């Protein structure tokens, strides 16, 4: 850029990526000016001799020997051994002392920083081992292009291709004290022998030189990702032809994050296809599917970072932690200690009691049900607590079944069930098993978790348990026996479908619910996955779903109208059909018990002051005029609506204030938005109830 700085151009090919390319194109010698600790070089001949040697190289022309160039130290004598930052200050001072200084301009420049040291990294040209990645990438690219390996979601293939089609030579050596050591040995004069073992390298050297040769192994180790690239087959006994290698390579699916598609996925693809071949010599991919999962962020959507003090340790959620220990953990070892007071205060404000012990199952289920494709997970502690409650509810439902002698039976045939409620739960179980299986096959883990959650909590625990209580307490022994076996059968299949998400509670219940308390032949994790085709019953589903919809609608009206929970009210059936009356007759006790009704009567038209509801094609009415003061209830609803609208207006004013948005922490803003959303939802429900009340009046 001719407008930048003095206009003078430096070419330091050994310390700058762009300059390196320029120096290569122009045959410019690449003189190393710094040492391994980023200080100015102090070795070699004095500057005057080094400058003469450099001048001789220039006069000769052409590309000089790199090893010789590295012996030339062009750092002026007075700067040798100085730290790089000190040297820069000295250079500026010396220019100024000579009267050559025009000005010093403060400019921000892009510089790489060490993740842990937070110190600027200086590039430096060194001898390294490289791998021809362009050649290795060709079969790995072809495998994704022709579908032998598929990315899920598919859009990540674009990232894979972008990296692989523009790949550079891969530097595979590292100057670390641990790792797989480079398999290269040197003679005293620098000749290199590469072999799988020192014995092979020595044999090659002796054959070439006709006698004993002193060899020294390269001290470098292989890049960690180089070693990791061997994972799909080296863990199975490769290079030996082991039974495990024959059975498990290639694997079915790799689950990983998008940030290491190039670092790990691409390298495993390249190495797998280079080393592993089929009987015809064709490269074999290491895995058929690559599932790219989301990032787990904090509940405000921020990336978890130690420096920000917002990391949620899964062990803390599983085992529990008090707020003092939690605050201490979050402020210990911060890269920016000055943030400690704010982080400590924020932690205590957000989690005043710390974390309860939520258990591994609740955390696993939370992560699974939030893992929608293409969306990062905002990990909320409240969500983890909610799914712990889900586990508790299912445990209690299992205890209810056990107390009512619902033990699994090998002889039970679900297709033979006679009672409509049992046929309904069998069909619902089969439908859920299909939903969960299809979602898992498509890597839609959130859909799979949501399906088993809805079925377990709402269908089984909320409704089936309530619907079968009259059967279990009744006098029909055949219906009672069938219901016990059906409940145990449904529970077993819930355990199987829930096991991938909550393995600990399900394995425990699998053992406890065995027939007559005996241990089962196999643990749950080794049992067969449910295949329940052909068990659906449309008539039973239609009938029981209608009963559930009726009870739900009546409960909703009672809640909206603020009818006291203990008050029983009548239900009027407006000109019902014969089929509806048959359903009512079959389920009268259940509907009246669950909806707290005082009888159900067919009528030609609803009573005055009755709240009307529609279920399916049937209209019904709840006479409430004598039970509640319609006018007073309408006034109460209007006041509550006004109160909530006032709250919404206050929040709207806050969220439209630029100063508030700039200064408030993210979690405070998120809390305000959540309150705003909740208030709007409540207003909508209150307005619906008011409309119903006004219609009654």
XYZ file of C-alpha atoms in Angstrom, residues 41 147 160 187 219 229 254 263 275 323 384 429 435 490 534 548-549 551 572 576 593 680 682:
23
model
C 19.569 -13.708 17.241
C -22.154 -40.420 -1.520
C -15.488 -29.929 3.794
C 23.803 -39.768 9.491
C 13.622 -35.571 17.879
C -6.238 -39.514 11.792
C -18.944 -40.274 13.323
C -8.650 -30.913 11.589
C -4.312 -47.340 4.379
C -23.227 -21.140 45.169
C -32.254 -29.642 33.240
C -46.920 -47.157 21.892
C -41.557 -41.967 15.391
C -46.189 -50.438 27.509
C -49.383 -53.662 12.710
C -59.232 -36.952 26.386
C -60.104 -33.930 24.229
C -61.906 -33.694 29.523
C -75.165 -30.411 28.561
C -75.690 -35.611 20.423
C -64.319 -38.168 37.653
C -48.304 -11.434 25.973
C -51.173 -14.598 29.293
